[in-house]
Amino acid sequence: MAKTWKTRTQLVHEGSRRSQYGEMAEAIFMTQGFVYESAEAAEARFIKAGEDEFIYARYGNPTVRMFEDRMAAIEGTEDAFATASGMAAVSGALTSMLKAGDHVVSSRALFGSCLYVLEEVLTRYGVNVTFVDGADLAAWEAACVPGTKAVFFESMSNPTLELVDIEAVSKIAHKVGATVVVDNVFATPIFSRAVEQGADVVVYSTTKHVDGQGRALGGVVCGTREFIRTVAEPYLKHTGGSMSPFTAWIMLNGMATMDLRCRAMAEAAAKIATALEGDDRLSNVIYPGLYSHPQAELAARQMGTGGTMLALDIKGGKAEAFRFMNALDIIKISNNLGDAKSIATHPATTTHQRLPDAQKTALGITPGLIRLSVGLEDADDLIADLRAGLDAI
Ligand SMILES: *Cc1c(COP(=O)(O)O)cnc(C)c1O
């Protein structure tokens, strides 16, 4: 039945499990354990748990299971495992499948914590990691060699919104038998078609657009039943990265409105980018939905939109960028994204502060760069707020 449902219907109903009370809203099963009818029943469940049978919340819980089933349905994967944060999903997906001596190819432009996992953690355990420029297909081709176990990339990079061509990189990776793991946060689960385009495993920080209201940390790994239940789950459930039932309930409620929210945010982002492009106080307006974006065609093909994020490069540098930010009223200075509230971030001094200057330059993180996560406010109010910020420079 679920197979014929469209995304919006799935976002509201898919995976619902009702107790004997027939409750309308998804229940929070705030329990870590489950009671067995008999010692024999406990033994049987430990041998093989049935569909509606749970053992311990770190292994699985009815509320978390509802969230996993709903995420898998909209992502178009057979299964999913929910995690305590986006980083538990990223590190769990990679660590669960890799061992010493394995080779991984990754794009260089990564979220700071993802970079730490690849550069500091995996290498410490003997995994060899090759970093490439994510937009350079020849570099992927050269780095992926027979025996390469996995490739990893963010489908749209933070904070400069550079896209990686999922279909092309997946083809290159699959030729050498590598598993393609995509961090799809910036694309959002609404605009994502990563699996259709060749990805094997898709990970999200559900802290972002899935919650959508900046309340809880969460993550999810989506993939084949074989990968989720025999590779990711054993690792995640035994090392402790599972999602709490309360978080799963927050995420389920977020999902009901996610399609409407992401589309409204993307529409506002496009309107803002169009309004600000060409302003003489900006050296660049980066939005993959603008014709001027070098990957506009790829963005349209891969996501069908420019997304909910944009970046503004303020002429001058840090002082001008700070004056701009300090004059904003509606738009808050923070570092989350995908929130109902619009957020401005200065990557060079916050999220990417730790990077050496040369690396910042290489990644396009200039002193004037502001990352903007567009929220659910009226787009005209946001444009007025941004113009007031520009006037204050
Ligand atoms: C936020 C984010 C993460 C990490 O997610 P948390 O929920 O903060 O652990 C990973 N990748 C990307 C691209 C992100 O934006």
Coordinates of C-alpha atoms and ligand atoms in Angstrom, one line a residue:
M1 CA 0.0 0.0 0.0
A2 CA 2.7 2.5 1.0
K3 CA 4.4 2.0 -2.3
T4 CA 1.8 4.1 -4.1
W5 CA 1.9 7.0 -1.6
K6 CA 3.5 10.2 -2.6
T7 CA 6.1 11.9 -0.3
R8 CA 3.7 14.2 1.4
T9 CA 1.4 11.4 2.4
Q10 CA 4.3 9.3 3.5
L11 CA 5.6 12.2 5.7
V12 CA 2.3 12.2 7.6
H13 CA 1.4 8.5 7.8
E14 CA 4.3 6.1 6.8
G15 CA 5.5 3.8 9.5
S16 CA 2.9 4.7 12.0
R17 CA 2.4 2.0 14.7
R18 CA -0.6 2.2 17.0
S19 CA -1.0 0.6 20.4
Q20 CA -4.2 -1.1 21.6
Y21 CA -5.5 2.4 22.4
G22 CA -5.6 3.5 18.8
E23 CA -4.0 6.8 19.6
M24 CA -4.0 9.3 16.7
A25 CA -0.7 11.0 17.3
E26 CA 2.5 8.9 17.3
A27 CA 3.1 7.7 20.9
I28 CA 6.4 8.3 22.7
F29 CA 7.4 4.9 24.0
M30 CA 9.6 6.3 26.7
T31 CA 10.9 3.0 27.8
Q32 CA 14.4 1.5 27.6
G33 CA 13.2 -2.1 28.2
F34 CA 10.4 -4.5 27.4
V35 CA 8.7 -7.1 29.5
Y36 CA 8.5 -10.7 28.3
E37 CA 5.6 -13.1 29.0
S38 CA 7.9 -15.8 30.1
A39 CA 11.6 -16.9 30.2
E40 CA 11.0 -18.8 27.0
A41 CA 9.6 -15.7 25.3
A42 CA 12.7 -13.8 26.3
E43 CA 15.0 -16.5 25.0
A44 CA 13.0 -16.6 21.7
R45 CA 13.2 -12.9 21.2
F46 CA 17.0 -12.8 21.7
I47 CA 17.3 -15.5 19.1
K48 CA 15.1 -13.6 16.6
A49 CA 12.9 -10.5 17.4
G50 CA 9.8 -10.2 15.3
E51 CA 8.5 -7.1 13.6
D52 CA 6.7 -5.7 16.7
E53 CA 9.2 -7.1 19.2
F54 CA 11.8 -5.0 20.9
I55 CA 14.6 -5.9 23.4
Y56 CA 16.3 -2.7 24.6
A57 CA 16.0 0.9 23.4
R58 CA 19.6 1.0 22.3
Y59 CA 18.7 -1.8 19.9
G60 CA 15.4 -0.4 18.9
N61 CA 12.2 1.2 20.2
P62 CA 8.7 1.5 18.7
T63 CA 8.8 5.3 18.4
V64 CA 12.3 5.2 16.9
R65 CA 11.2 2.4 14.5
M66 CA 8.3 4.6 13.3
F67 CA 10.9 7.3 12.5
E68 CA 13.2 4.9 10.7
D69 CA 10.5 3.4 8.6
R70 CA 9.2 6.9 7.6
M71 CA 12.7 8.1 6.7
A72 CA 13.5 5.0 4.7
A73 CA 10.2 5.4 2.8
I74 CA 10.8 9.0 1.7
E75 CA 14.5 8.3 0.9
G76 CA 13.6 5.3 -1.2
T77 CA 15.8 2.9 0.7
E78 CA 14.9 -0.5 2.2
D79 CA 15.7 0.5 5.7
A80 CA 17.2 3.1 8.0
F81 CA 18.9 3.3 11.5
A82 CA 18.3 6.4 13.6
T83 CA 21.1 7.9 15.6
A84 CA 21.7 10.3 18.4
S85 CA 23.2 13.0 16.1
G86 CA 24.2 13.6 12.6
M87 CA 27.8 12.9 13.5
A88 CA 26.8 9.5 15.0
A89 CA 25.2 8.7 11.6
V90 CA 28.3 9.9 9.6
S91 CA 30.9 8.2 11.8
G92 CA 28.7 5.1 12.3
A93 CA 28.1 4.6 8.6
L94 CA 31.8 4.8 7.8
T95 CA 33.3 3.1 10.9
S96 CA 30.9 0.2 10.7
M97 CA 32.0 -0.7 7.2
L98 CA 35.8 0.0 7.3
K99 CA 38.8 -1.7 8.8
A100 CA 42.5 -1.1 8.9
G101 CA 44.1 -1.1 5.5
D102 CA 40.9 0.0 3.7
H103 CA 41.0 3.0 1.3
V104 CA 38.4 5.8 1.2
V105 CA 38.2 8.7 -1.2
S106 CA 36.5 11.8 0.1
S107 CA 35.7 15.3 -1.1
R108 CA 37.8 17.9 0.7
A109 CA 35.1 20.5 1.4
L110 CA 33.4 19.0 4.4
F111 CA 31.6 20.0 7.5
G112 CA 34.2 20.4 10.3
S113 CA 33.3 17.3 12.3
C114 CA 33.0 15.1 9.1
L115 CA 36.6 16.3 8.2
Y116 CA 37.7 15.3 11.8
V117 CA 36.2 11.8 11.4
L118 CA 38.0 11.2 8.0
E119 CA 41.2 13.0 8.7
E120 CA 41.8 12.2 12.4
V121 CA 39.7 9.2 13.5
L122 CA 39.7 6.8 10.5
T123 CA 43.4 7.4 9.8
R124 CA 44.2 6.6 13.4
Y125 CA 42.8 3.1 12.9
G126 CA 44.8 2.5 9.7
V127 CA 42.2 3.6 7.1
N128 CA 43.9 5.4 4.1
V129 CA 42.0 8.5 3.1
T130 CA 42.5 10.4 -0.2
F131 CA 40.9 13.9 -0.4
V132 CA 39.8 15.3 -3.7
D133 CA 38.2 18.4 -5.1
G134 CA 34.6 17.2 -5.1
A135 CA 33.6 19.0 -8.3
D136 CA 36.6 17.6 -10.3
L137 CA 35.4 14.3 -11.8
A138 CA 38.9 13.6 -13.2
A139 CA 40.2 13.7 -9.6
W140 CA 37.6 11.2 -8.4
E141 CA 38.5 9.0 -11.4
A142 CA 42.2 9.1 -10.5
A143 CA 41.7 8.6 -6.8
C144 CA 39.3 5.6 -7.0
V145 CA 41.4 2.5 -7.6
P146 CA 40.5 -1.2 -7.5
G147 CA 40.0 -2.1 -3.9
T148 CA 38.8 1.4 -2.8
K149 CA 36.2 0.5 -0.2
A150 CA 34.1 3.7 0.1
V151 CA 33.7 7.2 -1.3
F152 CA 32.3 9.9 0.9
F153 CA 31.1 13.4 0.1
E154 CA 28.5 16.1 1.0
S155 CA 26.3 16.5 -2.0
M156 CA 26.3 20.3 -1.4
S157 CA 29.2 21.6 0.6
N158 CA 29.2 23.9 3.6
P159 CA 29.5 26.9 3.4
T160 CA 30.2 27.7 -0.2
L161 CA 27.4 25.5 -1.7
E162 CA 29.5 23.6 -4.2
L163 CA 27.7 20.5 -5.6
V164 CA 29.1 17.1 -6.1
D165 CA 27.6 15.2 -9.1
I166 CA 26.1 12.2 -7.3
E167 CA 25.4 10.3 -10.5
A168 CA 28.8 10.8 -12.0
V169 CA 30.8 10.1 -8.9
S170 CA 28.7 7.0 -8.1
K171 CA 29.5 5.6 -11.6
I172 CA 33.2 6.1 -11.0
A173 CA 33.0 4.5 -7.5
H174 CA 30.9 1.6 -8.6
K175 CA 33.4 0.7 -11.4
V176 CA 35.9 -0.1 -8.6
G177 CA 33.3 -1.7 -6.3
A178 CA 33.3 1.1 -3.8
T179 CA 30.3 1.9 -1.6
V180 CA 29.0 5.5 -2.1
V181 CA 28.2 7.2 1.2
V182 CA 26.5 10.7 0.8
D183 CA 26.0 13.3 3.5
N184 CA 22.9 14.9 2.1
V185 CA 22.1 17.5 4.7
F186 CA 22.2 20.6 2.5
A187 CA 20.1 19.0 -0.2
T188 CA 17.4 18.1 2.4
P189 CA 15.5 14.8 2.4
I190 CA 12.8 16.6 0.3
F191 CA 15.0 17.6 -2.6
S192 CA 17.2 14.5 -2.4
R193 CA 17.2 11.8 -5.1
A194 CA 20.6 10.5 -4.0
V195 CA 19.7 6.8 -4.1
E196 CA 18.0 7.1 -7.5
Q197 CA 21.1 8.8 -8.7
G198 CA 23.5 6.0 -7.5
A199 CA 24.3 6.5 -3.8
D200 CA 24.3 3.4 -1.7
V201 CA 24.1 4.9 1.8
V202 CA 22.6 8.3 2.6
V203 CA 23.2 10.0 5.9
Y204 CA 21.4 13.0 7.4
S205 CA 21.8 15.2 10.4
T206 CA 18.1 15.4 11.3
T207 CA 19.0 18.3 13.6
K208 CA 18.6 20.4 10.5
H209 CA 15.5 20.3 8.1
V210 CA 13.9 17.2 9.6
D211 CA 13.4 18.7 13.0
G212 CA 13.2 22.0 11.3
Q213 CA 12.7 23.9 14.5
G214 CA 16.1 23.7 16.1
R215 CA 15.0 21.6 19.1
A216 CA 16.9 18.3 19.1
L217 CA 20.0 16.7 17.8
G218 CA 19.5 13.6 15.7
G219 CA 20.7 11.6 12.7
V220 CA 19.8 8.8 10.4
V221 CA 21.6 6.3 8.1
C222 CA 19.5 5.1 5.1
G223 CA 20.5 2.1 2.9
T224 CA 19.8 -1.5 1.9
R225 CA 18.3 -3.8 4.6
E226 CA 21.5 -5.8 4.3
F227 CA 23.7 -2.7 5.0
I228 CA 21.5 -1.3 7.7
R229 CA 20.8 -4.5 9.7
T230 CA 24.1 -6.4 9.2
V231 CA 26.7 -3.6 9.0
A232 CA 25.4 -0.3 10.5
E233 CA 23.0 -1.6 13.2
P234 CA 25.4 -4.0 15.0
Y235 CA 28.0 -1.3 15.2
L236 CA 25.7 1.5 16.2
K237 CA 23.6 -0.4 18.8
H238 CA 26.7 -1.8 20.5
T239 CA 28.8 1.4 20.5
G240 CA 25.9 3.6 21.8
G241 CA 24.9 6.0 19.0
S242 CA 21.2 5.2 19.0
M243 CA 18.4 7.9 18.9
S244 CA 16.2 8.4 22.0
P245 CA 12.4 7.8 21.7
F246 CA 11.7 11.4 22.7
T247 CA 14.0 12.6 19.9
A248 CA 12.3 10.3 17.4
W249 CA 8.9 11.7 18.4
I250 CA 10.2 15.3 17.8
M251 CA 11.6 14.2 14.3
L252 CA 8.3 12.4 13.4
N253 CA 6.4 15.6 14.1
G254 CA 9.0 17.6 12.1
M255 CA 8.5 15.3 9.2
A256 CA 4.8 16.0 8.9
T257 CA 5.5 19.6 7.8
M258 CA 9.0 19.0 6.2
D259 CA 7.8 19.1 2.5
L260 CA 5.9 22.4 3.0
R261 CA 8.7 23.9 5.0
C262 CA 11.6 23.0 2.6
R263 CA 9.6 24.2 -0.4
A264 CA 8.7 27.5 1.3
M265 CA 12.3 28.0 2.4
A266 CA 13.7 27.3 -1.0
E267 CA 11.2 29.7 -2.6
A268 CA 12.3 32.4 -0.2
A269 CA 16.0 31.7 -0.7
A270 CA 15.5 32.1 -4.5
K271 CA 13.7 35.3 -4.0
I272 CA 16.4 36.7 -1.7
A273 CA 19.2 35.6 -4.0
T274 CA 17.5 37.3 -7.0
A275 CA 16.9 40.5 -5.0
L276 CA 20.4 40.8 -3.7
E277 CA 22.4 39.7 -6.8
G278 CA 24.2 42.6 -8.3
D279 CA 24.1 44.7 -5.1
D280 CA 27.4 46.7 -5.2
R281 CA 28.2 46.0 -1.5
L282 CA 28.4 42.3 -2.3
S283 CA 31.2 40.7 -4.3
N284 CA 29.2 37.5 -4.8
V285 CA 25.8 36.0 -4.1
I286 CA 26.2 32.2 -4.1
Y287 CA 22.9 30.3 -4.7
P288 CA 22.7 27.2 -6.8
G289 CA 19.3 28.3 -8.1
L290 CA 20.8 31.4 -9.8
Y291 CA 21.7 31.2 -13.4
S292 CA 25.1 32.8 -12.4
H293 CA 25.9 29.8 -10.2
P294 CA 28.5 27.7 -12.1
Q295 CA 26.6 24.5 -11.2
A296 CA 23.1 25.8 -11.8
E297 CA 22.4 23.1 -14.3
L298 CA 23.6 20.3 -12.0
A299 CA 21.6 21.8 -9.1
A300 CA 18.4 21.7 -11.2
R301 CA 19.1 18.1 -12.4
Q302 CA 20.2 16.8 -8.9
M303 CA 17.8 18.6 -6.6
G304 CA 15.2 20.3 -8.8
T305 CA 15.8 23.5 -6.8
G306 CA 18.6 25.8 -5.5
G307 CA 17.9 24.7 -1.9
T308 CA 17.3 26.5 1.3
M309 CA 20.8 27.9 1.9
L310 CA 22.7 30.8 0.3
A311 CA 26.0 32.6 0.9
L312 CA 26.8 36.3 0.5
D313 CA 30.3 37.6 0.1
I314 CA 30.5 41.1 1.6
K315 CA 33.0 43.5 0.0
G316 CA 35.7 44.5 2.4
G317 CA 36.2 41.7 4.9
K318 CA 35.6 40.7 8.5
A319 CA 34.8 44.3 9.8
E320 CA 32.2 44.8 7.1
A321 CA 30.7 41.3 7.6
F322 CA 30.4 41.9 11.3
R323 CA 28.7 45.3 10.9
F324 CA 26.3 43.6 8.5
M325 CA 25.5 40.8 10.9
N326 CA 25.2 43.1 13.9
A327 CA 22.6 45.2 12.1
L328 CA 20.3 42.2 11.4
D329 CA 17.1 42.1 13.4
I330 CA 14.9 39.2 12.2
I331 CA 17.8 37.0 11.1
K332 CA 19.7 35.6 14.1
I333 CA 23.4 35.1 14.4
S334 CA 23.9 31.4 15.1
N335 CA 25.3 28.3 13.4
N336 CA 22.4 25.8 13.0
L337 CA 20.6 25.5 9.6
G338 CA 17.3 24.3 8.3
D339 CA 15.5 26.0 11.2
A340 CA 12.2 27.9 10.9
K341 CA 14.2 30.9 12.1
S342 CA 16.6 32.4 9.5
I343 CA 20.2 32.2 10.6
A344 CA 23.3 34.1 9.6
T345 CA 26.7 32.5 10.2
H346 CA 30.3 33.9 9.7
P347 CA 32.1 30.7 8.9
A348 CA 35.7 32.1 8.9
T349 CA 35.4 33.0 12.6
T350 CA 33.0 30.3 13.9
T351 CA 32.3 26.9 12.1
H352 CA 35.6 27.0 10.1
Q353 CA 37.7 29.0 12.6
R354 CA 40.1 26.1 13.2
L355 CA 41.1 25.8 9.5
P356 CA 44.5 27.3 8.5
D357 CA 44.1 30.4 6.4
A358 CA 45.5 28.7 3.3
Q359 CA 42.8 26.0 3.6
K360 CA 40.1 28.7 4.2
T361 CA 41.2 30.4 1.0
A362 CA 41.2 27.1 -0.9
L363 CA 37.6 26.4 0.2
G364 CA 36.4 29.9 -0.7
I365 CA 35.8 30.9 3.0
T366 CA 36.7 34.5 2.7
P367 CA 36.7 37.0 5.6
G368 CA 33.5 38.6 4.1
L369 CA 31.6 35.3 3.6
I370 CA 28.2 35.0 5.4
R371 CA 26.2 31.8 5.2
L372 CA 22.5 32.2 5.3
S373 CA 20.0 29.5 6.3
V374 CA 16.6 30.8 5.1
G375 CA 13.7 30.2 7.5
L376 CA 10.0 30.4 7.3
E377 CA 9.6 34.2 7.7
D378 CA 8.1 36.3 5.0
A379 CA 10.7 36.7 2.2
D380 CA 10.1 40.4 1.8
D381 CA 10.8 40.9 5.5
L382 CA 14.0 39.0 5.2
I383 CA 15.1 41.0 2.2
A384 CA 14.4 44.2 4.1
D385 CA 16.4 42.9 7.0
L386 CA 19.3 42.0 4.8
R387 CA 19.2 45.4 3.0
A388 CA 19.2 47.1 6.4
G389 CA 22.3 45.1 7.2
L390 CA 24.0 46.1 4.0
D391 CA 23.1 49.8 4.6
A392 CA 24.8 49.5 8.0
I393 CA 28.2 48.6 6.5
Ligands
LIG1 C1 25.2 19.5 11.0 C2 25.9 18.7 10.0 C3 26.4 17.4 10.4 C4 26.4 17.0 11.8 O1 25.2 16.8 12.4 P1 24.9 16.9 14.0 O2 23.5 16.6 14.1 O3 25.3 18.3 14.4 O4 25.8 15.9 14.6 C5 27.0 16.6 9.4 N1 27.1 17.0 8.1 C6 26.6 18.2 7.7 C7 26.7 18.6 6.3 C8 26.0 19.1 8.6 O5 25.5 20.2 8.2

